[in-house]
Short mmCIF file of C-alpha atoms in Angstrom, two decimals:
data_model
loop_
_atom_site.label_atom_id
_atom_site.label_comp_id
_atom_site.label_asym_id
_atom_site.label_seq_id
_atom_site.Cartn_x
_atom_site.Cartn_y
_atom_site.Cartn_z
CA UNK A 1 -16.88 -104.98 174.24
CA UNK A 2 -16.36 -108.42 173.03
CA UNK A 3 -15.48 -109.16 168.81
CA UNK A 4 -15.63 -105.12 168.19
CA UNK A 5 -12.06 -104.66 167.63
CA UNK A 6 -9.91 -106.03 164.85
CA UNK A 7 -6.63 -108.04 165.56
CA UNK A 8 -4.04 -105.41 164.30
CA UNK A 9 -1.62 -107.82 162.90
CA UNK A 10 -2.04 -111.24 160.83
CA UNK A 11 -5.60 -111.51 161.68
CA UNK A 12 -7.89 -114.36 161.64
CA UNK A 13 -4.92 -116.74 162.16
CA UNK A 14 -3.41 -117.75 165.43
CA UNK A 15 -0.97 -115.27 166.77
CA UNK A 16 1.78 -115.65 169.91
CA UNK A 17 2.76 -113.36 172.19
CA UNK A 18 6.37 -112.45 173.81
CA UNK A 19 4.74 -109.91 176.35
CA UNK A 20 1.61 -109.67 178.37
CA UNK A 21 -0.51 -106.68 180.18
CA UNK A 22 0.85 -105.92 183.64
CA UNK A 23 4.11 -107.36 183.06
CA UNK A 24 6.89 -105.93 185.16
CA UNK A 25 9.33 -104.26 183.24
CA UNK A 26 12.28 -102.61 184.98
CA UNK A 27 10.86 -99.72 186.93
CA UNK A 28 7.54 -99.68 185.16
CA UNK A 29 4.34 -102.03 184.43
CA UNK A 30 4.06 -103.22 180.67
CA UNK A 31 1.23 -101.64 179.13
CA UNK A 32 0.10 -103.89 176.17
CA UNK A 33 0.54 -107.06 174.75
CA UNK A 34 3.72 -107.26 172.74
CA UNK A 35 2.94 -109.64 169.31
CA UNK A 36 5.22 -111.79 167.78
CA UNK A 37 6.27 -111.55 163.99
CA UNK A 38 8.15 -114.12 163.69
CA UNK A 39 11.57 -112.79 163.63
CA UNK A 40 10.86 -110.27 161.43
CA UNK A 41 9.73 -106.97 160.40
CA UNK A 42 7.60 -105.11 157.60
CA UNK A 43 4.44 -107.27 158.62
CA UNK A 44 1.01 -105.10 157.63
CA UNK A 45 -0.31 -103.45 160.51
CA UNK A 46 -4.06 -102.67 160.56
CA UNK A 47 -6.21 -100.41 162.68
CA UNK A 48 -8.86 -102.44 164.86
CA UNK A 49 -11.45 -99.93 164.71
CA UNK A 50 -12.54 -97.20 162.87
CA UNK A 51 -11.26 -93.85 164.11
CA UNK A 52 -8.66 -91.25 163.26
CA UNK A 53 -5.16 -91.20 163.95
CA UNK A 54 -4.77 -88.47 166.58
CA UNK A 55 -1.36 -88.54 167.55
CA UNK A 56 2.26 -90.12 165.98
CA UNK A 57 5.48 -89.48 167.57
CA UNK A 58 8.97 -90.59 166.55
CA UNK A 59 12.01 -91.28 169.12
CA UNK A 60 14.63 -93.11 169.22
CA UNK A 61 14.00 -95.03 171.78
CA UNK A 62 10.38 -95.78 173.82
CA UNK A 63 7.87 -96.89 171.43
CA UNK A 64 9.85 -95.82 168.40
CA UNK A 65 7.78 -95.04 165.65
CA UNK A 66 4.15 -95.25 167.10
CA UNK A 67 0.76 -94.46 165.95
CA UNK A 68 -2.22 -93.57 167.88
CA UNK A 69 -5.37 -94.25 166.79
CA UNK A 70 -8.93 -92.66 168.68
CA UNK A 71 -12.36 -94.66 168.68
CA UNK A 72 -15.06 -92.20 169.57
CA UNK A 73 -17.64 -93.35 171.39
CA UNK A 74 -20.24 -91.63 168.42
CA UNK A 75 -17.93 -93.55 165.58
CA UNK A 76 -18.23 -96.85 167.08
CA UNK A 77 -21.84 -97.03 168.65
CA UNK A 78 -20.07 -97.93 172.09
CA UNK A 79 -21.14 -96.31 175.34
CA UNK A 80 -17.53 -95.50 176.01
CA UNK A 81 -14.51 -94.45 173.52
CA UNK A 82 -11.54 -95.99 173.19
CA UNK A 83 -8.04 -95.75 171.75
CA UNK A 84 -5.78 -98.10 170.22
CA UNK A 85 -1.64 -98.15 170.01
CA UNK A 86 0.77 -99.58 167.49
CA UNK A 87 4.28 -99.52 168.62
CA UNK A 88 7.79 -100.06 167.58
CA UNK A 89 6.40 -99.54 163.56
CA UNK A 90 9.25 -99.72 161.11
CA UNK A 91 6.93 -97.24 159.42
CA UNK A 92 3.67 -95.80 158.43
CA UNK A 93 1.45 -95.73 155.56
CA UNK A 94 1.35 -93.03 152.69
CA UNK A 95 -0.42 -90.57 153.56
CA UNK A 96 0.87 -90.63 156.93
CA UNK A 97 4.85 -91.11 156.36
CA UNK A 98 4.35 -87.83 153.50
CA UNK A 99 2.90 -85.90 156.76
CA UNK A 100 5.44 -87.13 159.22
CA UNK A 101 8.70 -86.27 156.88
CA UNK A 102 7.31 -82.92 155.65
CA UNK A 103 7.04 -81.91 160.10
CA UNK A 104 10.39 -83.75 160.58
CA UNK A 105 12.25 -80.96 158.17
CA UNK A 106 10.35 -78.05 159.26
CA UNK A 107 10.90 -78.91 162.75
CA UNK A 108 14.78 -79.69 162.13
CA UNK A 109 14.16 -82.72 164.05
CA UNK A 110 14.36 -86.62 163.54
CA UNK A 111 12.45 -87.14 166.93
CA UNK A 112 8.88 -85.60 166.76
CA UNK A 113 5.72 -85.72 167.91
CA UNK A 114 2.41 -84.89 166.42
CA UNK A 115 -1.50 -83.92 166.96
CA UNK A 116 -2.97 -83.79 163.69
CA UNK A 117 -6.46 -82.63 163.11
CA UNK A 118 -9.24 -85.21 163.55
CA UNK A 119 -10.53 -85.16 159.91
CA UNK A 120 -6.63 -85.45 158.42
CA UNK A 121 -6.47 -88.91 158.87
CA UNK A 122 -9.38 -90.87 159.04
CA UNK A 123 -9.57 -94.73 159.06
CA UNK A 124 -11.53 -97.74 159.13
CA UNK A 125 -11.40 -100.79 160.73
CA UNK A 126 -9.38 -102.94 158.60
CA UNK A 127 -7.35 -100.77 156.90
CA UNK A 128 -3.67 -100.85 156.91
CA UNK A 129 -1.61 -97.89 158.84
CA UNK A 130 2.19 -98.92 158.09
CA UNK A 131 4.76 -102.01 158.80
CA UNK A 132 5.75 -103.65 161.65
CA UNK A 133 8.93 -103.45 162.79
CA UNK A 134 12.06 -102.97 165.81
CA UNK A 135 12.06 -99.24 166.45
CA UNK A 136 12.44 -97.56 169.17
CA UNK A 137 13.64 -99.22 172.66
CA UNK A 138 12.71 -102.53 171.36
CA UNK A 139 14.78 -105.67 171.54
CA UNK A 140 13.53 -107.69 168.67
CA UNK A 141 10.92 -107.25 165.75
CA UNK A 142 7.61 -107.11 166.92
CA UNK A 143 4.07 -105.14 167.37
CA UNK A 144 3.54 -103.76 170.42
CA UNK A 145 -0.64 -102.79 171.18
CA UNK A 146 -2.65 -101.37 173.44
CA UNK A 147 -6.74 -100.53 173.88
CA UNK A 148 -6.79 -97.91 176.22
CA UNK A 149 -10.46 -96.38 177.60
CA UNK A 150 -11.01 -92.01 176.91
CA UNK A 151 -8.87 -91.08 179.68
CA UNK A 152 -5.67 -92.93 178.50
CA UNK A 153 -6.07 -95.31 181.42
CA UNK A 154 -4.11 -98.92 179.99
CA UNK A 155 -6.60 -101.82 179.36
CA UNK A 156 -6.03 -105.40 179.24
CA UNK A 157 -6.33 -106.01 175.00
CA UNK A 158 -6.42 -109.89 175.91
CA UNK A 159 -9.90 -109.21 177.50
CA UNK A 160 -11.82 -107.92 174.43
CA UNK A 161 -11.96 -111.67 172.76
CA UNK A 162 -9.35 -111.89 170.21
CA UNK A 163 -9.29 -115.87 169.14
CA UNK A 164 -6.04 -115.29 167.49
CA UNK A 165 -4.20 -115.98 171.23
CA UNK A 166 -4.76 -119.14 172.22
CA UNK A 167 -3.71 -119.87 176.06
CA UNK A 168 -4.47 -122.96 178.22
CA UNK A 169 -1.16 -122.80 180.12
CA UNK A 170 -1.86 -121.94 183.96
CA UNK A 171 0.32 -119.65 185.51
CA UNK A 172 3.13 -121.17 188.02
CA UNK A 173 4.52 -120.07 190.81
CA UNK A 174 8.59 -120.37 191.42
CA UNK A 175 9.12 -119.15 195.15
CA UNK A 176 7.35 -117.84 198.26
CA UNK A 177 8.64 -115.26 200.35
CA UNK A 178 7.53 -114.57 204.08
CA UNK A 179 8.29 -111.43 205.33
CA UNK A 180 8.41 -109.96 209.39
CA UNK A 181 6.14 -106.71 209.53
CA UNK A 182 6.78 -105.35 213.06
CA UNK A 183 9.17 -105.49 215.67
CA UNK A 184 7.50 -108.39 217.31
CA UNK A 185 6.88 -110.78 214.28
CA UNK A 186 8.73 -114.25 214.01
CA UNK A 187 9.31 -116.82 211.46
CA UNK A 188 10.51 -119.68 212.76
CA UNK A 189 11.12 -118.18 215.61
CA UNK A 190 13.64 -115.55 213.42
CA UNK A 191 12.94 -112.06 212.69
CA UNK A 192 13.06 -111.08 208.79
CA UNK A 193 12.22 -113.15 205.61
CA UNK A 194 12.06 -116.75 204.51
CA UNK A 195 11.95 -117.94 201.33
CA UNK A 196 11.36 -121.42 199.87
CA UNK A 197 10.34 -123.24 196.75
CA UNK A 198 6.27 -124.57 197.18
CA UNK A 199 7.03 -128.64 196.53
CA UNK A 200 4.60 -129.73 199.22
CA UNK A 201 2.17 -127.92 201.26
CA UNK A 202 4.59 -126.36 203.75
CA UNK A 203 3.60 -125.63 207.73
CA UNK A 204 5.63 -122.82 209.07
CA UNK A 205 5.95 -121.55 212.70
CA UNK A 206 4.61 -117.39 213.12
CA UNK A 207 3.89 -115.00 214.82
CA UNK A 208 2.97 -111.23 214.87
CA UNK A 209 2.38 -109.17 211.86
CA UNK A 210 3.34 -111.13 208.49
CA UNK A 211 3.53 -110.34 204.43
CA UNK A 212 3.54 -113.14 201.64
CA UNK A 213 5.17 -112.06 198.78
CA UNK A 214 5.27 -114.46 195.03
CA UNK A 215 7.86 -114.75 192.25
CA UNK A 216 5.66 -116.28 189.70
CA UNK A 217 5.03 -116.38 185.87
CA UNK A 218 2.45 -116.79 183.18
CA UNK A 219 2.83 -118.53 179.88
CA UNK A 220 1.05 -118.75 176.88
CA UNK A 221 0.63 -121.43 174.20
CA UNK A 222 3.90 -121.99 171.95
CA UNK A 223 6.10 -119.26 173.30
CA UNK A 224 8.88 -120.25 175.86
CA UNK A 225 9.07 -116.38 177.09
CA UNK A 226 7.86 -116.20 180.93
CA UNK A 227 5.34 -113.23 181.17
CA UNK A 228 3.46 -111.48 184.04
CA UNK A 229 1.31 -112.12 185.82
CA UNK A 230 -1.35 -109.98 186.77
CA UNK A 231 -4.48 -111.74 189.11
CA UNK A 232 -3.37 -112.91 192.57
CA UNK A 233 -5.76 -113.46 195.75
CA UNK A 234 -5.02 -114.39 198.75
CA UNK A 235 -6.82 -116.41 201.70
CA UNK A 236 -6.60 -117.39 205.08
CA UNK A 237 -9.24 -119.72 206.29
CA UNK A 238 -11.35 -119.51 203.86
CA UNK A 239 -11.53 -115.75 203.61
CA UNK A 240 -10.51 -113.50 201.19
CA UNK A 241 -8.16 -111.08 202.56
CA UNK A 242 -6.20 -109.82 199.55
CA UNK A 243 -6.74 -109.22 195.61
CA UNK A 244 -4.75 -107.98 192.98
CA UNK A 245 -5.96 -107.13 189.83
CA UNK A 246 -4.46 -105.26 187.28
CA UNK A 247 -6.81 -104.82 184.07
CA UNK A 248 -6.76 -100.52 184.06
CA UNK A 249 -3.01 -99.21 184.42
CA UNK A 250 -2.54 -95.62 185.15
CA UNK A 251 0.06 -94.28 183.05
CA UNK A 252 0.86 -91.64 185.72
CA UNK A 253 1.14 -93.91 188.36
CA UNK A 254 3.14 -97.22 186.21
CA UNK A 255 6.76 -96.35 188.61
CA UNK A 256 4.74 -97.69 191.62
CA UNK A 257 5.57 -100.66 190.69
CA UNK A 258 8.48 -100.20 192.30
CA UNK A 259 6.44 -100.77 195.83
CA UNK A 260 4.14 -103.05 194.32
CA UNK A 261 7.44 -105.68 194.38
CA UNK A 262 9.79 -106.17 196.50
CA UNK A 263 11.95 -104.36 195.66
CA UNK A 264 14.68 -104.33 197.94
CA UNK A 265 15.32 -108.50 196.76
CA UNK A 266 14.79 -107.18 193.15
CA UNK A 267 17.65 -104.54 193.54
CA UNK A 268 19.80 -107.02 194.95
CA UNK A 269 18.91 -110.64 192.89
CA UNK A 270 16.78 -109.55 190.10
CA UNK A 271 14.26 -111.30 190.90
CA UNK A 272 10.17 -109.66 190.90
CA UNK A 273 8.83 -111.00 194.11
CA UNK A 274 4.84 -109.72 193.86
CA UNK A 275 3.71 -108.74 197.51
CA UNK A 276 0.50 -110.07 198.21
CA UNK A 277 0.32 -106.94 201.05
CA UNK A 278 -0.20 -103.47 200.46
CA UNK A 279 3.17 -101.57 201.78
CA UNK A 280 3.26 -98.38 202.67
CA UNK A 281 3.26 -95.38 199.66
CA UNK A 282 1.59 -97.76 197.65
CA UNK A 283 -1.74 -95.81 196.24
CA UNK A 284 -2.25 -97.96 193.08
CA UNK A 285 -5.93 -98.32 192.38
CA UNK A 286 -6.07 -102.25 191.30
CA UNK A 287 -6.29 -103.84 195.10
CA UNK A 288 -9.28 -105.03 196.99
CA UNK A 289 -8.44 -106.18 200.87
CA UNK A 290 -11.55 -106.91 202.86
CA UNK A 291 -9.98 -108.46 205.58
CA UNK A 292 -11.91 -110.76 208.39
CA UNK A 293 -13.03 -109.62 211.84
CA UNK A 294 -15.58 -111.83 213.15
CA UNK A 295 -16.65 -111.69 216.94
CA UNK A 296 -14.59 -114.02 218.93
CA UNK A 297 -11.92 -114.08 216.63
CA UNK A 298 -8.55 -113.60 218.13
CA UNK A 299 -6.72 -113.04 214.22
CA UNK A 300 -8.52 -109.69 213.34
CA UNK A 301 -7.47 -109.33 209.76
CA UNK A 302 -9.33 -106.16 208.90
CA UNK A 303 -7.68 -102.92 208.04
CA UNK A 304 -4.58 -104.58 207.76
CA UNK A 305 -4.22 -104.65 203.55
CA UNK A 306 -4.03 -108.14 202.95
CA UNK A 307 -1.33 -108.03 205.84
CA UNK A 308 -1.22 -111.54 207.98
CA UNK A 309 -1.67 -111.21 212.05
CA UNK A 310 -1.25 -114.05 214.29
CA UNK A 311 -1.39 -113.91 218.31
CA UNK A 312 -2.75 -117.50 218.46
CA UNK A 313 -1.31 -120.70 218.51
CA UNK A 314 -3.94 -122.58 216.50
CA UNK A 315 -3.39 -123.74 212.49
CA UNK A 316 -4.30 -121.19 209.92
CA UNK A 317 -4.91 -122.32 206.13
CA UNK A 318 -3.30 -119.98 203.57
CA UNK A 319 -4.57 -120.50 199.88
CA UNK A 320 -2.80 -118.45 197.23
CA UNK A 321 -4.76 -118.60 193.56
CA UNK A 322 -3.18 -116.84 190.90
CA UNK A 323 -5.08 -116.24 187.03
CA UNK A 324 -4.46 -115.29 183.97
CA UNK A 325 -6.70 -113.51 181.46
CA UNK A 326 -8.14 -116.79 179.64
CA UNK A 327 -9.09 -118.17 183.23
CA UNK A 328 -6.11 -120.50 183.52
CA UNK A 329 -5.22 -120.55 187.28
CA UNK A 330 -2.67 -122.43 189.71
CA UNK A 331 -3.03 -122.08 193.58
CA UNK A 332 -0.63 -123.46 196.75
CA UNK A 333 -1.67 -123.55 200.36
CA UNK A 334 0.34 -122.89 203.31
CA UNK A 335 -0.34 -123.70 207.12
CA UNK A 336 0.67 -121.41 209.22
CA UNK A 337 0.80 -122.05 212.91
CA UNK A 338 0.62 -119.67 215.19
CA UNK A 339 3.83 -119.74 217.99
CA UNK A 340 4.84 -118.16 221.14
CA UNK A 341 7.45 -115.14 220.41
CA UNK A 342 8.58 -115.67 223.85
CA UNK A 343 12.21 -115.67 224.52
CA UNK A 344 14.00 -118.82 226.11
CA UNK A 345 15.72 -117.67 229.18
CA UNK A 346 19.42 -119.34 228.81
CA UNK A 347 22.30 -118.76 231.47
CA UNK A 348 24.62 -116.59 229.70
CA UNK A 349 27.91 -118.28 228.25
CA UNK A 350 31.55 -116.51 228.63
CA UNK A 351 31.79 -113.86 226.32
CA UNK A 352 33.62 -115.17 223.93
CA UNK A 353 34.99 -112.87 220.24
CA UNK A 354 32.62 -111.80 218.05
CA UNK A 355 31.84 -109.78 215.35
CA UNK A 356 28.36 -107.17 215.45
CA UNK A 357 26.51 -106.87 212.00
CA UNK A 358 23.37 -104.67 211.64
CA UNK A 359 20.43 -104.06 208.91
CA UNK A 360 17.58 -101.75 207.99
CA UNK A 361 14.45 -104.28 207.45
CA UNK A 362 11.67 -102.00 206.88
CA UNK A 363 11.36 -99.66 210.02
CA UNK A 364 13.28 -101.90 212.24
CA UNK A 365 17.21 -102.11 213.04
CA UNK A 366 18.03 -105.38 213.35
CA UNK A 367 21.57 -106.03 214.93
CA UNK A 368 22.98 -109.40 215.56
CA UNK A 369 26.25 -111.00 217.41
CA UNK A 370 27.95 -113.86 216.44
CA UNK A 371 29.27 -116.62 219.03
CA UNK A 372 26.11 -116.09 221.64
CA UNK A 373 24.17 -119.01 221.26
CA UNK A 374 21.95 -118.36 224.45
CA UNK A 375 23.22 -115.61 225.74
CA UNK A 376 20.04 -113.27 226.85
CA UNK A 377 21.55 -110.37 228.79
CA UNK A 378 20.19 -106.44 227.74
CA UNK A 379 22.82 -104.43 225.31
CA UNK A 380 22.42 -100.64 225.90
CA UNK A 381 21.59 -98.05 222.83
CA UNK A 382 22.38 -94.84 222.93
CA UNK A 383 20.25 -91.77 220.95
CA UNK A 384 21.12 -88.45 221.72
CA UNK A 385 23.18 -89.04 225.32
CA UNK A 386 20.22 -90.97 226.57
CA UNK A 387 20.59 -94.60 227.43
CA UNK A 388 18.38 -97.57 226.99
CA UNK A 389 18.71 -100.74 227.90
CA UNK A 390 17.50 -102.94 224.88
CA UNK A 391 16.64 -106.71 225.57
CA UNK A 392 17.79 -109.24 223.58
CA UNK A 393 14.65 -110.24 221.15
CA UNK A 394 16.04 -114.30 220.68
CA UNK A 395 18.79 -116.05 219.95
CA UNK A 396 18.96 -118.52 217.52
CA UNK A 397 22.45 -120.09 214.95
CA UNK A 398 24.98 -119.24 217.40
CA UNK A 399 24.02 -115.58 217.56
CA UNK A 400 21.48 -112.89 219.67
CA UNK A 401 19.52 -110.61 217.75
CA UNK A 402 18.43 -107.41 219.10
CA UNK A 403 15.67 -105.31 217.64
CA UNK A 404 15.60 -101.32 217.84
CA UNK A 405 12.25 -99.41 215.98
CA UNK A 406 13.94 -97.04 214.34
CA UNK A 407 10.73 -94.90 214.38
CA UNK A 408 11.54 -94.11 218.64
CA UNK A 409 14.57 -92.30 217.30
CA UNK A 410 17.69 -93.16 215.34
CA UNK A 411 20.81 -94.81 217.52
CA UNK A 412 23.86 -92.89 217.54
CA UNK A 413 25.43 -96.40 219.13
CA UNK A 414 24.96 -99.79 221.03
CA UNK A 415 27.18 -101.50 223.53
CA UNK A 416 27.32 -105.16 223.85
CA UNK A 417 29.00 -107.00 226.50
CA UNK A 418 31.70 -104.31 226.42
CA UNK A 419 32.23 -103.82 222.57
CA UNK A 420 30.77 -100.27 221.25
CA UNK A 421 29.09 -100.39 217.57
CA UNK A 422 28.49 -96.77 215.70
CA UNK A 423 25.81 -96.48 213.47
CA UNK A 424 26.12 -93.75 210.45
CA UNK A 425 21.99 -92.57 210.87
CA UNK A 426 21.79 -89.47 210.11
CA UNK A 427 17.93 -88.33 209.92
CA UNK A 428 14.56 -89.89 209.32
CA UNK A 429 13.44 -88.56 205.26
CA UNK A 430 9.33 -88.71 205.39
CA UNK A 431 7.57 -90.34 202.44
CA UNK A 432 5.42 -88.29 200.62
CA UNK A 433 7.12 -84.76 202.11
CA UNK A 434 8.92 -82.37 200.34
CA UNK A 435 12.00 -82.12 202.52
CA UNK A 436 15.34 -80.70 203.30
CA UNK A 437 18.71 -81.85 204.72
CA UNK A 438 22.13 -80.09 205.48
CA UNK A 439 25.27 -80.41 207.31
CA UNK A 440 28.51 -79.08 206.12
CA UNK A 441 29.30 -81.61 204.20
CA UNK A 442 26.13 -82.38 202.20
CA UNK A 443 22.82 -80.49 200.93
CA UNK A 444 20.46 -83.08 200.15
CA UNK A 445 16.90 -82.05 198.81
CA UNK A 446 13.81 -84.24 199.13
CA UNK A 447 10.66 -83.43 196.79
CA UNK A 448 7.25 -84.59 197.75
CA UNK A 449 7.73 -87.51 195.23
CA UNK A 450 10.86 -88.36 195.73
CA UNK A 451 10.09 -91.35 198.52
CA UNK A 452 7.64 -93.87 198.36
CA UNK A 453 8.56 -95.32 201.87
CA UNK A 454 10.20 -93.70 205.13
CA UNK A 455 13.88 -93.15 204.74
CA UNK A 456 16.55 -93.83 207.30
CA UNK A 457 19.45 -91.95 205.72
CA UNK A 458 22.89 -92.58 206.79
CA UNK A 459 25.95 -90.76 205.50
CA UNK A 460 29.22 -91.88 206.11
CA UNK A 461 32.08 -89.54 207.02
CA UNK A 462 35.14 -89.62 205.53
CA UNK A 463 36.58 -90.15 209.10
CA UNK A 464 34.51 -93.03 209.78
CA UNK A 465 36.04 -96.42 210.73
CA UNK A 466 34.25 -99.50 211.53
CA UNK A 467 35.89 -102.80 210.98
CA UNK A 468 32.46 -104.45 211.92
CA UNK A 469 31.01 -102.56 209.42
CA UNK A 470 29.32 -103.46 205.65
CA UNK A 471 30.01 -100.34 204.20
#
């Protein structure tokens, strides 16, 4: 509903904003719309609706001091209910702080939280319901809200018309990220992930199964702070193949963030690259990939979740257009061209000394030597006593890169031209499994939670050597 709610703080006068809906916060999605106060606390804070305060709670940290406020749908002449959120309060209005201190001693307990009856604390729209302030987990003075529907599902409060945001920024976008999706996928004739800044229109060599992932931001009008954002879609010739849209957030469901990002470059940089690709474990409800199969077609796109495949070598337009809740928007293209994954047969060089790395890139080991510029003979890898004779998948920077899928068993140990690498895997850990591990050194317990992804797990002895080795 459009102009039925009230701006809870300094209304009727233009308001800025340090936080948006859908933001990504640590290991969680923001929830709200965090208002500015100007530096400041003990602002009046007013309800938006009428309703009844229906539940307060006090912590330490979280939301602080927080009041929520219920809109029934029978109060409010609405076909649906709603309920509104005031966070981070430095404190609430008589009667409400009488209530809150008289609970406090009879609990024994600074940190409370309570349900009071329906009729205890009516209100109407309008009417103040305490001070804004910094409590709680909160790193400046501010008001945090949020309109949330009947089932405490998150909604976006910038999409019920509040004039007292002004926004006619566009969101930008800061870096694009390519990412390999299966054992046979190139980029640039290199397995694993690219990344560039999107000056120009770019054209870029691949193959195989492919993911785009976006670091971007949104910004609003006088406020430096870069926020979230939360409308992407994606297109390859013309056809949609991927949307993202977060305007109902799931409060039970908020950690998945975690494989909504990337969060593998987030762990290790700190930077939020959005994937424009469902992954695996994901089962957030805000994605719509319709993918593209027409007859004839050799780039079948459907079924894949917004997931790129290329076995062609013709030129495929990429258009990535990214919104935020006033309608600003910002797009790039990409051309990607589809290439041969063949390998260039080379006469193999003279081994010369080299060192072995290895990584885990999704389900695929990807080992590499150093000093063979085109050398193309087979290493063998060993699971279990059994032998296999790998081929090299290219070569490419003065090194060969072989490829193992982890998922046809986990390699005790490769040889290459003579030099023996160990690998540490101990067991594959199933997503979504409740599961159990033990040697005699280590009890490890899964639950059916626990993994959002597949796990190669690899324990290191204490007896373990390996110059070549990251660990």
């Amino acid at each position: 509903p459009q102009d039925h709610f009230q701006f809870p703080i300094m209304p009727n006068q233009q308001n800025f904003l340090s936080g948006n809906m859908g933001e990504i916060r640590g290991d969680h999605f923001h929830a709200g719309i965090d208002i500015r106060t100007g530096g400041k606390t003990g602002n009046p804070v007013y309800a938006a609706a009428d309703g009844y305060v229906y539940r307060i709670k006090i912590s330490t940290g979280g939301y602080g001091n927080v009041l929520y406020i219920a809109h029934p749908a029978q109060m409010t002449q609405l076909q649906e209910g709603y309920i509104t959120v005031y966070a981070h309060l430095k404190k609430f209005n008589e009667p409400i702080a009488r209530y809150v201190r008289q609970k406090q001693y009879q609990n024994e307990s600074f940190q409370i939280e309570l349900f009071p009856d329906s009729r205890q604390f009516p209100v109407k729209k309008g009417q103040q319901i305490g001070l804004s302030g910094n409590s709680g987990s909160s790193r400046g003075p501010h008001l945090h809200f949020e309109i949330r529907d009947d089932t405490e599902k998150a909604l976006n409060p910038l999409y019920f018309g509040f004039d007292e945001i002004k926004d006619n920024i566009p969101p930008r976008f800061f870096k694009i990220a390519l990412r390999t999706l299966d054992i046979r996928s190139r980029i640039n004739g290199e397995f694993g992930r690219l990344e560039f800044i999107p000056i120009i229109e770019e054209t870029i060599n691949v193959t195989g199964l492919i993911g785009i992932e976006i670091e971007s931001y949104d910004q609003v009008n006088r406020s430096r702070r870069k926020m979230g954002v939360n409308f992407i879609e994606l297109m390859m010739d013309n056809t949609l193949l991927y949307r993202y849209h977060l305007e109902k957030l799931n409060f039970n469901k908020t950690k998945n963030v975690k494989v909504h990002i990337d969060y593998e470059t987030a762990l290790r940089e700190k930077r939020k690259f959005q994937r424009c690709y469902l992954a695996d474990g994901n089962i957030l409800k805000c994605y719509h990939t319709p993918g593209l199969s027409p007859p004839g077609n050799s780039v079948g796109q459907a079924g894949r979740k917004g997931k790129i495949f290329i076995n062609d070598t013709l030129l495929h337009s990429v258009t990535i257009r990214i919104y935020d809740a006033y309608h600003n928007s910002a797009q790039i293209k990409l051309t990607l061209k589809g290439a041969s994954s063949k390998f260039d047969i080379h006469e193999p060089f003279p081994p010369p000394p080299t060192t072995i790395n290895y990584s885990v890139f999704e389900n695929i080991l990807k080992v590499s030597a150093k000093g063979y510029a085109h050398y193309n003979s087979p290493a063998q890898i060993f699971i279990n006593s059994f032998n296999y004779e790998l081929p090299a998948a290219y070569n490419n920077n003065n090194e060969v890169v072989y490829l193992w899928d982890l998922r046809k068993g986990l390699p005790d140990s490769m040889n290459f031209c003579g030099i023996n690498k160990k690998f540490p895997f101990t067991e594959i850990i199933p997503s979504n499994t409740e599961f159990y591990f033990s040697n005699k050194k280590i009890d490890l317990y899964f639950s059916k939670k626990a993994l959002f992804d597949t796990l190669y797990l690899q324990i290191m002895n204490t007896d373990y050597t390996d110059k070549n080795t990251d660990y």
